[in-house]
Every structure is written in structure tokens, then in C-alpha cells.
Amino acid sequence: MILLDGKLASQAIKNELKEKVLLLKKEGKKAPHLAAILVGNDGASDTYVTSKVKNCEEVGFTSSLYHLPDTVSEHDLVHLIKKLNVNTDIDGILVQLPLPPHIAEEKITSLVDPAKDVDGFNPVNVGNMVLRKSHGSSSFIPATPYGILLLLQHYNIETKGKHAVVIGRSNIVGKPLSILLSRNDDPGNCTVTLCHSHTKNLKEICLQADIIVAALGKPAFLKADMIKQDAVIIDVGINRITDLSKKNGYVLKGDVDFEKVAEKCSYITPVPGGVGPMTIAALLMNTFKASQALQTAVTKK
Ligand code: GUN
């Protein structure tokens, strides 16, 4: 079994970005700028956004964090996004999800300028992802699926002709990843089965998979008797399990029963240190790409 080390692979990507930013600065150009919006005080969301901002600094990007109370009105959030959309200093905008129930998530994600939508959640970018062939094109694909593609690429894992089973149909991970893995691209060209809470015979379907992506949010859900020998296992789960012996009061567990599954599979992502760091690397890649396109457009004006 080979561990798919997201820390290592993301560091390689971040080192490349760091070099590119240094070059930009040498040419007298501005560093990419990410604006992150966090609404409320959810512990996990707070951790993710803090880490995104910290990683921006690490590669030489600038960033601004807008931390709004969970009582913020939809109107005020809309106003902030509209302001960020027209600010030419800002290249990328992300609104951390989930949002409080009184705010319509779809309305908000639709409002982010598609050219700054580094999360790839705006329907324009979702449409481009479905219609276009390559993830190299000038649109954005959501950071977690993009990070998983980058990880498969980093480890030269063949996807062409393979049967990929994706468990979980969220708009952030499962649904876009099922489309990306089925595209005529590399990574891609898989036969994809998208499974969800109403799937019958899930175990039988998983047993046919060459690649399994577990993205359903249930700790240790995927067991060793659900996978075939030498399958590739991608664990997207980041479940907080109470553990009062830890300083922060919890441990992180993935959606895969790691110890047992690791004995049977060919490759597996750890939690933490697998998909998580790749999500951030992909977000940084998207932000750099947004900055290149936007700053070229500003110079031409
Ligand atoms: N919530 C969970 N994953 C993500 C993500 O990748 N981006 C944003 N904006 N919110 C999330």
C-alpha cells in the first residue's frame, strides 16, 4: 500500500507558486489577492478559512478575511460581494460554506463574479466544467475535486478506462468529481458510478470499483469488505470525533475505516494530510490563475 501524501504533493505545488509570485514581484507586478468571507462561528469552517489565509501568506499572496456574525443579513452579504467583485485589487473571492439558514446559498454563489470565483461554485463555472474538456481551460473547478485530480496526477495513477465509484453527491465534492472523472481528459476517462443515500447494493457496486472516493461525511463508513484487492481509495471525510484526551477535544476521522482498508488497497489518502492540503493547493492554483487573467485585463484597459 502506498500512502497518497497530500502534504507532500501540495508542498510541491506551493513551492512552484511561490517561485511564480517571486517572479511577478521582480517584474513589478502585484501578488494575487484572495478575499475570504466567513459567516458565523462554526469551528470547522473557522479552521478551514484560517488555514486558507495562512497558506496564501506562505506562497506570497495577499489576502483579506471578512469575518461576519451569523446574524448578518443577506442584503449586507450581497453588498460586500458586489463591492469585492468590482475591486480590481482583489483577484479571488471565496465564501465559506455552509451559510446560516436565513441566507440563500445559491443566490450568494451565483453573485460572485465568475472571473473571481476561485471556488468554482458560480453556475457559469459549473456549466463550463460540465461542457469543457480540460481542467486547463480558463474556468474554475471546485477546489476539492481539483485537488483530488492533482493528487492522482502527482502519483501517476492511471484513471483511463477505470471504474470510479464516488460515494456522496454534494455540490462541493461528489457531483463535480463524478463529472470530472468521466471527462475525456487525464485524469479522467473513467466509467463513473455516483452513489448516494438511496443507492441499493452499495457494497456490490464498491466491490467492482478500481477507484473509490468516499465523500459522504460518515466516519469509517467504507470497510475493507466493501473494496476489491488493490483498489485506489480517496477519503474526503473530515469528521470531528470527540476525544477529551486531546487538547482541542477531538480527533479527525475520515469516511474510510483506514487501518483495515489500508491492508487491502493499493493507494490510500490519510486523514488528516490527504485531500485536505490538496484542496488548499487547488484553491491557490485557482487564485493564481484568476490573478493572471484579471491583471492582464486591467493592464490592457
Ligand atoms: N465548505 C466545505 N468545503 C468548502 C470549499 O471547498 N469551499 C467553500 N467555500 N466552502 C466549503
mmCIF file of N, CA, C and O and ligand atoms in Angstrom, residues 48 52 94-98 119 121 143-144 172 279, ligand 1:
data_model
loop_
_atom_site.group_PDB
_atom_site.id
_atom_site.type_symbol
_atom_site.label_atom_id
_atom_site.label_comp_id
_atom_site.label_asym_id
_atom_site.label_seq_id
_atom_site.Cartn_x
_atom_site.Cartn_y
_atom_site.Cartn_z
ATOM 1 N N TYR A 48 -10.801 25.956 8.566
ATOM 2 C CA TYR A 48 -10.505 25.874 7.121
ATOM 3 C C TYR A 48 -10.111 27.246 6.574
ATOM 4 O O TYR A 48 -9.129 27.372 5.841
ATOM 5 N N LYS A 52 -6.645 28.562 4.931
ATOM 6 C CA LYS A 52 -6.582 29.082 3.554
ATOM 7 C C LYS A 52 -5.813 30.396 3.526
ATOM 8 O O LYS A 52 -4.953 30.615 2.671
ATOM 9 N N LEU A 94 -13.804 33.942 -2.040
ATOM 10 C CA LEU A 94 -14.437 32.687 -1.599
ATOM 11 C C LEU A 94 -15.374 32.965 -0.440
ATOM 12 O O LEU A 94 -15.068 33.764 0.440
ATOM 13 N N VAL A 95 -16.522 32.352 -0.492
ATOM 14 C CA VAL A 95 -17.492 32.427 0.605
ATOM 15 C C VAL A 95 -17.541 31.033 1.212
ATOM 16 O O VAL A 95 -17.988 30.081 0.554
ATOM 17 N N GLN A 96 -17.057 30.908 2.443
ATOM 18 C CA GLN A 96 -17.025 29.578 3.058
ATOM 19 C C GLN A 96 -18.440 29.064 3.295
ATOM 20 O O GLN A 96 -19.297 29.779 3.811
ATOM 21 N N LEU A 97 -18.688 27.832 2.910
ATOM 22 C CA LEU A 97 -19.988 27.182 3.110
ATOM 23 C C LEU A 97 -19.877 26.182 4.259
ATOM 24 O O LEU A 97 -18.790 25.668 4.493
ATOM 25 N N PRO A 98 -20.915 25.855 4.981
ATOM 26 C CA PRO A 98 -22.282 26.327 4.777
ATOM 27 C C PRO A 98 -22.504 27.738 5.335
ATOM 28 O O PRO A 98 -21.761 28.198 6.198
ATOM 29 N N ASP A 119 -13.652 29.240 -6.118
ATOM 30 C CA ASP A 119 -14.270 28.019 -5.602
ATOM 31 C C ASP A 119 -15.009 27.252 -6.704
ATOM 32 O O ASP A 119 -15.403 26.103 -6.503
ATOM 33 N N PHE A 121 -18.024 27.695 -7.776
ATOM 34 C CA PHE A 121 -19.407 27.396 -7.388
ATOM 35 C C PHE A 121 -20.447 28.172 -8.199
ATOM 36 O O PHE A 121 -21.632 27.858 -8.163
ATOM 37 N N ALA A 143 -12.384 23.430 -5.609
ATOM 38 C CA ALA A 143 -11.050 23.133 -5.087
ATOM 39 C C ALA A 143 -10.856 21.672 -4.649
ATOM 40 O O ALA A 143 -9.796 21.098 -4.913
ATOM 41 N N THR A 144 -11.848 21.071 -4.000
ATOM 42 C CA THR A 144 -11.617 19.694 -3.517
ATOM 43 C C THR A 144 -11.519 18.699 -4.685
ATOM 44 O O THR A 144 -10.544 17.940 -4.758
ATOM 45 N N ILE A 172 -20.302 20.333 -3.678
ATOM 46 C CA ILE A 172 -18.911 20.748 -3.462
ATOM 47 C C ILE A 172 -17.921 19.671 -3.893
ATOM 48 O O ILE A 172 -16.857 19.964 -4.408
ATOM 49 N N THR A 279 -6.866 20.402 -1.313
ATOM 50 C CA THR A 279 -7.941 21.375 -1.528
ATOM 51 C C THR A 279 -7.361 22.787 -1.478
ATOM 52 O O THR A 279 -7.680 23.646 -2.315
HETATM 53 N N1 GUN B 1 -17.132 24.140 2.670
HETATM 54 C C1 GUN B 1 -16.639 22.898 2.576
HETATM 55 N N2 GUN B 1 -15.738 22.825 1.566
HETATM 56 C C2 GUN B 1 -15.666 24.063 1.032
HETATM 57 C C3 GUN B 1 -14.907 24.610 -0.053
HETATM 58 O O1 GUN B 1 -14.111 23.950 -0.712
HETATM 59 N N3 GUN B 1 -15.134 25.932 -0.297
HETATM 60 C C4 GUN B 1 -16.008 26.677 0.417
HETATM 61 N N4 GUN B 1 -16.163 27.948 0.078
HETATM 62 N N5 GUN B 1 -16.733 26.190 1.403
HETATM 63 C C5 GUN B 1 -16.551 24.883 1.715
#
